[in-house]
Every structure is written in structure tokens, then in C-alpha cells.
CSV table of C-alpha atoms and ligand atoms in Angstrom, one decimal:
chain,number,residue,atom,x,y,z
J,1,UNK,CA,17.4,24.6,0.5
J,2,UNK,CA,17.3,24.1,4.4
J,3,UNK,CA,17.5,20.4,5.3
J,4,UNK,CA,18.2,19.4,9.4
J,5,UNK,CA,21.5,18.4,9.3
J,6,UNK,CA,21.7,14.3,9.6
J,7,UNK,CA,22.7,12.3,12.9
J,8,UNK,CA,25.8,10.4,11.8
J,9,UNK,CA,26.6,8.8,15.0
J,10,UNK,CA,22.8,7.0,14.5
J,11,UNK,CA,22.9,3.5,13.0
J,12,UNK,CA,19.8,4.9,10.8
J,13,UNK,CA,21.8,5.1,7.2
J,14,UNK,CA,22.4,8.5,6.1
J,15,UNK,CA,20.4,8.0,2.9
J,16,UNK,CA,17.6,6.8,4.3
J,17,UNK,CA,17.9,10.2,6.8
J,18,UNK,CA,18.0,12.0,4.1
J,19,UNK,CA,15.0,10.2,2.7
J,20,UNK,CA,12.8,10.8,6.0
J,21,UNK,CA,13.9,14.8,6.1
J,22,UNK,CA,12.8,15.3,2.4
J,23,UNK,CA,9.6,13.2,3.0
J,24,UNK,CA,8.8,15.7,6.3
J,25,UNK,CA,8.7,18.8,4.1
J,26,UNK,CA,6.2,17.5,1.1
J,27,UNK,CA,3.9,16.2,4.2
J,28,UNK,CA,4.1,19.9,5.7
J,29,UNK,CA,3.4,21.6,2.2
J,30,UNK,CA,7.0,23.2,2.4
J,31,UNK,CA,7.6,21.2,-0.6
J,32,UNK,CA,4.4,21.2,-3.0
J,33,UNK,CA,3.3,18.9,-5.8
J,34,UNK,CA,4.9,20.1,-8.8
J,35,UNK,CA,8.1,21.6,-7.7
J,36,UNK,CA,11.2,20.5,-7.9
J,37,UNK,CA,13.4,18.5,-5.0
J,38,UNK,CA,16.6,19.6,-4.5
J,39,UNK,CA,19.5,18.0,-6.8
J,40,UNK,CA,21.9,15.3,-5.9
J,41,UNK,CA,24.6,18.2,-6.1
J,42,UNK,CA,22.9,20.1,-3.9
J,43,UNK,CA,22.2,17.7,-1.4
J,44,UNK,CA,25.8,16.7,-1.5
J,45,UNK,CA,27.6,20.0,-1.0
J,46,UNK,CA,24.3,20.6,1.8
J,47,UNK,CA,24.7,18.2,4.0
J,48,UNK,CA,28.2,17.0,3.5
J,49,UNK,CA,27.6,13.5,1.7
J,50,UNK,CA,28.9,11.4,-0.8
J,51,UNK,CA,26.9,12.1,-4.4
J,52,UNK,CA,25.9,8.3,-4.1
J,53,UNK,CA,24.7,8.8,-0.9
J,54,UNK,CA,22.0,11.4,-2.5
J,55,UNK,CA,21.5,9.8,-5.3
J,56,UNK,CA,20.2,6.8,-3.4
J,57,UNK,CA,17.8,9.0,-1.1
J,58,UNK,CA,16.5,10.9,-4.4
J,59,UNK,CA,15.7,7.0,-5.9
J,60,UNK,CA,14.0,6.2,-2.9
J,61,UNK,CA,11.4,8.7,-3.0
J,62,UNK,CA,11.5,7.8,-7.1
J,63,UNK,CA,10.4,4.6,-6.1
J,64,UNK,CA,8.1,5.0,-4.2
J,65,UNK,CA,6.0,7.2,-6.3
J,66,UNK,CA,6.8,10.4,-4.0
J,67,UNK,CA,8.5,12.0,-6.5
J,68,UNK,CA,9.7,11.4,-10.3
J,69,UNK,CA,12.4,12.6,-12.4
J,70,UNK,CA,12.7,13.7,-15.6
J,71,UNK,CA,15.7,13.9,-18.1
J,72,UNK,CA,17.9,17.2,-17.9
J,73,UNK,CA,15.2,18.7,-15.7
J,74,UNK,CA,15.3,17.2,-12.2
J,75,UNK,CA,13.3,15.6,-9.5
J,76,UNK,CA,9.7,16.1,-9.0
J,77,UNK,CA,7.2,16.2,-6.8
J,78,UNK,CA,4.6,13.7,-7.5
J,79,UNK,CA,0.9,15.2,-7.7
J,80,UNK,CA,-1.3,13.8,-4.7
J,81,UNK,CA,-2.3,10.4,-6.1
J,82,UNK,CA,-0.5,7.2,-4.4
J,83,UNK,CA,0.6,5.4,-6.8
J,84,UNK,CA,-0.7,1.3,-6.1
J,85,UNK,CA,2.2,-1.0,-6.1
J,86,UNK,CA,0.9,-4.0,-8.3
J,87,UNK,CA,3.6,-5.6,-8.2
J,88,UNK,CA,4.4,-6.9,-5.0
J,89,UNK,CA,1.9,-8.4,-2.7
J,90,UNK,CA,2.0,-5.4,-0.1
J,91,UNK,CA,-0.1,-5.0,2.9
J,92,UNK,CA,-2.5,-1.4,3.3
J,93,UNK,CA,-0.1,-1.0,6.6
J,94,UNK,CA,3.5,-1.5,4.4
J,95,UNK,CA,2.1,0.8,1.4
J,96,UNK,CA,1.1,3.7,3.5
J,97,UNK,CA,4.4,3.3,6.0
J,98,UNK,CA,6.6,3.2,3.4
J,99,UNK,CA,4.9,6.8,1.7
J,100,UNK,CA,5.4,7.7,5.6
J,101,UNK,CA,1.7,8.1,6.7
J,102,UNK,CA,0.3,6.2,9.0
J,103,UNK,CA,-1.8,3.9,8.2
J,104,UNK,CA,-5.1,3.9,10.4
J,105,UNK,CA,-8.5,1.4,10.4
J,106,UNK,CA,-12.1,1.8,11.2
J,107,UNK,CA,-13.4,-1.4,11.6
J,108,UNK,CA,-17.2,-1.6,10.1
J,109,UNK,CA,-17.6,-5.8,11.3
J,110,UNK,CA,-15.4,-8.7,12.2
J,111,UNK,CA,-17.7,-12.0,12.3
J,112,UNK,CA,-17.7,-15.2,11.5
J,113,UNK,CA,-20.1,-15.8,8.3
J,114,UNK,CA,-20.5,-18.7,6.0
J,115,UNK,CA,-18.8,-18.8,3.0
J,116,UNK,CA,-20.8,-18.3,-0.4
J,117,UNK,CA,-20.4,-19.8,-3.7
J,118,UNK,CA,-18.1,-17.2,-5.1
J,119,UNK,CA,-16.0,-16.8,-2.1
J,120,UNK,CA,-15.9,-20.4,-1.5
J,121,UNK,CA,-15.2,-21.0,-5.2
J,122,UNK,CA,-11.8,-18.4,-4.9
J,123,UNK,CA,-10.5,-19.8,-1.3
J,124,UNK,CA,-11.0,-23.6,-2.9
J,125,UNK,CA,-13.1,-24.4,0.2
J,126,UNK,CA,-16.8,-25.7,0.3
J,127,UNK,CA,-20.0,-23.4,0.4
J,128,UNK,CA,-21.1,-22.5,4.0
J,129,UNK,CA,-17.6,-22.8,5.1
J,130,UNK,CA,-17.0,-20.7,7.9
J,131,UNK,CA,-14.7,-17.6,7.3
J,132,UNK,CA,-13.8,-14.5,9.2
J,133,UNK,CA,-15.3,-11.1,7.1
J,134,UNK,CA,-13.8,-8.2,8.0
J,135,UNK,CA,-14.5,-4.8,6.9
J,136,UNK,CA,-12.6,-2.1,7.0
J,137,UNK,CA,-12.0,1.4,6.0
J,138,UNK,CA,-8.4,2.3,5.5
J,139,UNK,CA,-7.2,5.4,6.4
J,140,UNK,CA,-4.2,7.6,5.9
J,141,UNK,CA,-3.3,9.6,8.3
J,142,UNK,CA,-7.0,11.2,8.5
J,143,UNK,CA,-7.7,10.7,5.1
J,144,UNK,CA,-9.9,7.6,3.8
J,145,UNK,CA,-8.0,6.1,1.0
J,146,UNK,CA,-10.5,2.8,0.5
J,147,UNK,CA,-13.0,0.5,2.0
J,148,UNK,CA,-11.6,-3.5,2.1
J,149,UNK,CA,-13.8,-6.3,2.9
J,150,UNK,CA,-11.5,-9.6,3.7
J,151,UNK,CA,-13.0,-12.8,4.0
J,152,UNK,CA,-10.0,-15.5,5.8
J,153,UNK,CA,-10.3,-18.8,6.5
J,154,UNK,CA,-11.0,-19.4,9.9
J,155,UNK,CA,-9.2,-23.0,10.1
J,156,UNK,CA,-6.2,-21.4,9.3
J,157,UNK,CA,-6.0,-19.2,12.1
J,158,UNK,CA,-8.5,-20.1,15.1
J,159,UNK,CA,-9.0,-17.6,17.7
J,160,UNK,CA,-7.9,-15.2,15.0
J,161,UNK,CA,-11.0,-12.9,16.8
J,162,UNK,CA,-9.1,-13.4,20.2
J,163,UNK,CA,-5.5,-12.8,18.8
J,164,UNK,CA,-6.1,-9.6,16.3
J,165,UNK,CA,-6.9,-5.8,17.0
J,166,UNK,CA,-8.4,-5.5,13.6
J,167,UNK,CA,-7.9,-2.1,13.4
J,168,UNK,CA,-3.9,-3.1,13.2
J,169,UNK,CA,-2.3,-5.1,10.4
J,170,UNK,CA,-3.7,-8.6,9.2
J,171,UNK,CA,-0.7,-9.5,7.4
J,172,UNK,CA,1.5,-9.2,10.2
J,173,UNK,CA,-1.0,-11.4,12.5
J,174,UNK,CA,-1.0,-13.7,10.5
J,175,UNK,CA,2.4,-14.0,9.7
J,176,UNK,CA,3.1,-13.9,13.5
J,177,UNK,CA,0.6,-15.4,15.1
J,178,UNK,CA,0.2,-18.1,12.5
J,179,UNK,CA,3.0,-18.3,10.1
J,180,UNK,CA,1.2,-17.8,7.0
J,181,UNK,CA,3.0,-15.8,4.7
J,182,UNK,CA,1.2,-14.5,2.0
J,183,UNK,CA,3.3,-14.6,-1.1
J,184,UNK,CA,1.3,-14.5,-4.4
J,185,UNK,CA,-2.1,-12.4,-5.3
J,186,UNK,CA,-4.4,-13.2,-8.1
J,187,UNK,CA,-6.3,-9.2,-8.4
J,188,UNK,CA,-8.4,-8.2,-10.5
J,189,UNK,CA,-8.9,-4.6,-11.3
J,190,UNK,CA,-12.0,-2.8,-12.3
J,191,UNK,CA,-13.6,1.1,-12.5
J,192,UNK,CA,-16.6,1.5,-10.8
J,193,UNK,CA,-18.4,4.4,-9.0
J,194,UNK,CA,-19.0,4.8,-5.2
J,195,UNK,CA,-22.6,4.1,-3.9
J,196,UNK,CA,-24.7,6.5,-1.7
J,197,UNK,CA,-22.3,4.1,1.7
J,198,UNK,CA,-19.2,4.6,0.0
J,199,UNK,CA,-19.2,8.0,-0.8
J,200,UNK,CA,-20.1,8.3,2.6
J,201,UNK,CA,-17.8,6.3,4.3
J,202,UNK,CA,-14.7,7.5,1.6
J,203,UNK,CA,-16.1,11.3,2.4
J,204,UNK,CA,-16.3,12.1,-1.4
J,205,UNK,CA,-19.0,12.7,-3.4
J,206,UNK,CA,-21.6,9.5,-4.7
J,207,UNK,CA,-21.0,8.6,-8.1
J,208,UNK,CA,-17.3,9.8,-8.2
J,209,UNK,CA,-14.7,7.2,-9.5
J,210,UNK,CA,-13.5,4.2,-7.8
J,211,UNK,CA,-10.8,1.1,-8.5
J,212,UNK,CA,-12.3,-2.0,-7.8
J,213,UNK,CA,-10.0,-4.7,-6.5
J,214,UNK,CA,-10.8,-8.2,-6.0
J,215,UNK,CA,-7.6,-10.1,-4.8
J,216,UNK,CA,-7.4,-13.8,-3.6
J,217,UNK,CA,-3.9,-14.3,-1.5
J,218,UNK,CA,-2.3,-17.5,-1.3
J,219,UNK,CA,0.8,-18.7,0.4
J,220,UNK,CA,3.7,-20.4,-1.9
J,221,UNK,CA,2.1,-23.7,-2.2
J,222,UNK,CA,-1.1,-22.2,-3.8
J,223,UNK,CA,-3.3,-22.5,-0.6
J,224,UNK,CA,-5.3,-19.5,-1.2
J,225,UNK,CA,-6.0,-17.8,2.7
J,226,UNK,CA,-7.7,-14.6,2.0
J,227,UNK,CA,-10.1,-13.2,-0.7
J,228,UNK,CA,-10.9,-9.4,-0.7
J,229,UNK,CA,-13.1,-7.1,-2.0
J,230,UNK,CA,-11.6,-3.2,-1.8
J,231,UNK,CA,-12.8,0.1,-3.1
J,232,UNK,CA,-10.4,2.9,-3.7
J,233,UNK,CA,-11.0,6.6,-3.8
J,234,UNK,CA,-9.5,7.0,-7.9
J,235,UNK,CA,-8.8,10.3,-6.5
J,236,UNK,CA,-6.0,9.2,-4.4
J,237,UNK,CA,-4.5,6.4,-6.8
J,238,UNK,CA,-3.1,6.2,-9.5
J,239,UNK,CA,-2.1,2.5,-10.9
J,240,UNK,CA,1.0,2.6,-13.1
J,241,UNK,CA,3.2,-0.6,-14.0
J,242,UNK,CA,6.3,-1.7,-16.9
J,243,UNK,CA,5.3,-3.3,-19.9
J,244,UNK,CA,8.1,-4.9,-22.1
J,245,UNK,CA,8.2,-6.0,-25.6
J,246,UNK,CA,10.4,-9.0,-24.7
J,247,UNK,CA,9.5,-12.7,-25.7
J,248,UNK,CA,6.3,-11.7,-27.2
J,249,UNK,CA,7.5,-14.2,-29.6
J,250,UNK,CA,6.4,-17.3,-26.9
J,251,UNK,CA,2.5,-15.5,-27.5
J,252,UNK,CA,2.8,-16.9,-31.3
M,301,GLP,C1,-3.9,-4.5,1.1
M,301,GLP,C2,-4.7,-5.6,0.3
M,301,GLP,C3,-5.8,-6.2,1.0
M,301,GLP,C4,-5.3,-6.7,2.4
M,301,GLP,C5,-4.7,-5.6,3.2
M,301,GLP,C6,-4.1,-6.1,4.5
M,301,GLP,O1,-4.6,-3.4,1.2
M,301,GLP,N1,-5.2,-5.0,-0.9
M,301,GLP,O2,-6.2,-7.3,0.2
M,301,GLP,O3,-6.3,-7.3,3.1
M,301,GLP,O4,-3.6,-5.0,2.4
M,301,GLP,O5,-3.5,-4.9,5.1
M,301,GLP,P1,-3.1,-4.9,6.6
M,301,GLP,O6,-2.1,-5.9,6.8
M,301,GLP,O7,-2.6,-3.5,6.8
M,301,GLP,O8,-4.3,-5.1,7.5
């Protein structure tokens, strides 16, 4: 195992060093899908840390999908599928940072169009409303992960076309610019197949296997702000989450 040695006079934590170093060789190939990350032992006596210390930079990567673990075996690299965090109520820009790609936008429009009955019916507002669409496809690094079409309402955040380089993050405009901070998702998840304009845009072939999210965000009170329609290559996600047996009793 050859890992750069860490910079301890840097206020970056050493586990999270650790974490960044291990990251840079599965992105550069040195470290393929499949084999096996080096142990906590190993990274210990390496580098010259505590076994905590490793331990917390091997979870890291375990939680964010990079990498899994199994029993008696080891660590893991994970195959090339992201795995979708539905759990929290992430942005595209916070999922694909924290995998350490960089997340990148082609914007396909950014208008103002009147709300329709379905839109208007998710964001609680009435039909012909006027609402900012924005369509995007979401990149990372090069590689097109999904094609998002938002639909905001524009009293929320006026000038919003003024204030926002819509190829950057919404969520942090609007957090920023406007205070709204997006705290619960309703989402819905369905398969679907890409049309002749999404295969295109996605660069796969048409027909191959999507995810289909619908999500309307709100803010803590319940005022919904955005609703989206995304496509996701099914190629590059995976969707995995925790089921528990506990209080099925309250379904009776
Ligand atoms: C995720 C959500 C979208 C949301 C987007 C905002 O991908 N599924 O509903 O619009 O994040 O991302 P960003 O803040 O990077 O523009």
C-alpha cells in the first residue's frame, strides 16, 4: 500500500485526509471496483495513526457508498453505481462533492412559465401561477448522471433569474440569497426507459433503464418551494435504504 503521507500541521482532520487520499486512487483506477481497501491495521502502522483514526476514514467511504465491508473479509470497493441517498434531502451539488466529483450543469432552459394543474396542485399554489422551470442535465465530472427539470415558485425568490448562475447550485441560492431552507421531500420513485432526447442528452442508448423521481420540497412549515421531475441513468445508481421490523405492531 502507498498512501502520501498526511499533513499534520493542517487543521484538515487526519481522518478525513485519509479519506480524500483513498478517494484519489479509486478515481485514478489505482484502486478498482472490486478490490479490497487497505485494512485499518494497515493504515495505522502506514501512516502512523491511531486505529480509530482509520477506522473512522474506512466508515467514511462506508457511508458514502464508495466502498462496503464485509464480515471477516474487509473493505471493498463499491462497483460504479452511486448509491442515491434517500434519506436526507441532499442537493445534486452535496451528493456528487461528497463522492468527491464535481458536480457540473448544462442548462437546457431557465424561464418563467405558468404553472399547470399538476404542478400547481403539488406547490399548493393556483393554475397559471407563475414559476421558474429550470432544466438541467447534471453532470459528474464529464459523465451525465441525470436530466432534472425544477419548477420554483417565483414569489419566493424574485429576481431569482438575476441572482442565480443556474449552472451552480439551487439549494445554496436559495438558502443564501433567500433563506429558504429546504428541509423535507415528498419523492416518488419510478422505472422508466429513456426517450430518443434522453438517451441523447444522458449519452446512453434509447430504451435503456432509468429511475424516475418526482420530488416536491418544502421548508419546515410545510410550504412546499420546489417540485422536480429528474431522470437518472439506472446505470449509475443504485437506490438502497434500512428497513426495520420495529413497531409494525402500530400497522394493526
Ligand atoms: C437534487 C434533487 C433535485 C434538486 C437538486 C438541486 O438532485 N433531486 O430535486 O433540484 O438536487 O441541486 P443543486 O443544488 O445542486 O442545484
Amino acid at each position: 500500500m502507498i498512501l502520501p503521507a498526511l499533513d499534520r500541521r493542517s487543521v484538515i482532520p487526519l481522518y478525513y485526509q485519509i479519506q480524500q487520499r483513498l478517494l484519489q486512487q479509486i478515481r485514478s483506477g489505482e484502486l478498482k471496483a472490486g478490490e479490497s481497501v487497505p485494512s485499518e491495521q494497515e493504515i495505522a502502522a502506514h501512516l502512523g495513526v491511531s486505529r480509530m483514526t482509520a477506522r473512522q476514514a474506512l466508515k467514511s467511504l462506508c457511508d458514502l457508498g464508495i466502498t462496503y465491508s464485509q464480515r471477516g473479509k474487509g473493505t471493498f470497493v463499491s462497483a460504479s453505481k452511486l448509491e442515491k441517498n434517500i434519506r436526507q434531502v441532499l442537493s445534486f451539488t452535496e451528493e456528487m462533492s461528497a463522492r468527491g466529483l464535481r458536480p457540473r450543469s448544462k442548462v437546457l432552459c431557465f424561464e418563467v412559465v405558468p404553472a399547470d394543474e399538476e404542478i400547481a396542485t403539488a406547490l399548493q399554489v393556483a393554475a397559471g401561477e407563475p414559476l421558474f422551470k429550470l432544466r438541467r442535465i447534471r453532470l459528474a465530472d464529464a459523465s451525465p448522471m441525470g436530466i432534472e427539470c425544477s419548477y420554483i415558485q417565483e414569489r419566493l425568490c424574485p429576481d431569482l433569474q438575476r441572482r442565480f448562475d443556474p449552472s451552480s447550485s439551487l439549494y445554496r441560492i436559495l438558502s443564501q440569497s433567500y433563506g429558504i431552507q429546504l428541509a423535507v421531500a415528498d419523492e416518488v420513485i419510478e422505472a422508466g426507459l429513456a426517450s430518443g432526447e434522453e438517451a441523447r442528452m444522458l449519452r446512453v442508448t434509447k430504451g435503456s433503464p432509468v429511475f424516475m423521481f418526482t420530488r416536491t420540497s418544502s421548508v419546515q412549515s410545510g410550504q412546499p418551494v420546489e417540485h422536480v421531475k429528474s431522470t437518472y441513468r439506472a446505470d449509475r445508481y443504485k437506490i438502497s435504504h434500512r428497513l426495520t421490523r420495529l413497531n409494525r405492531e402500530l400497522l394493526t
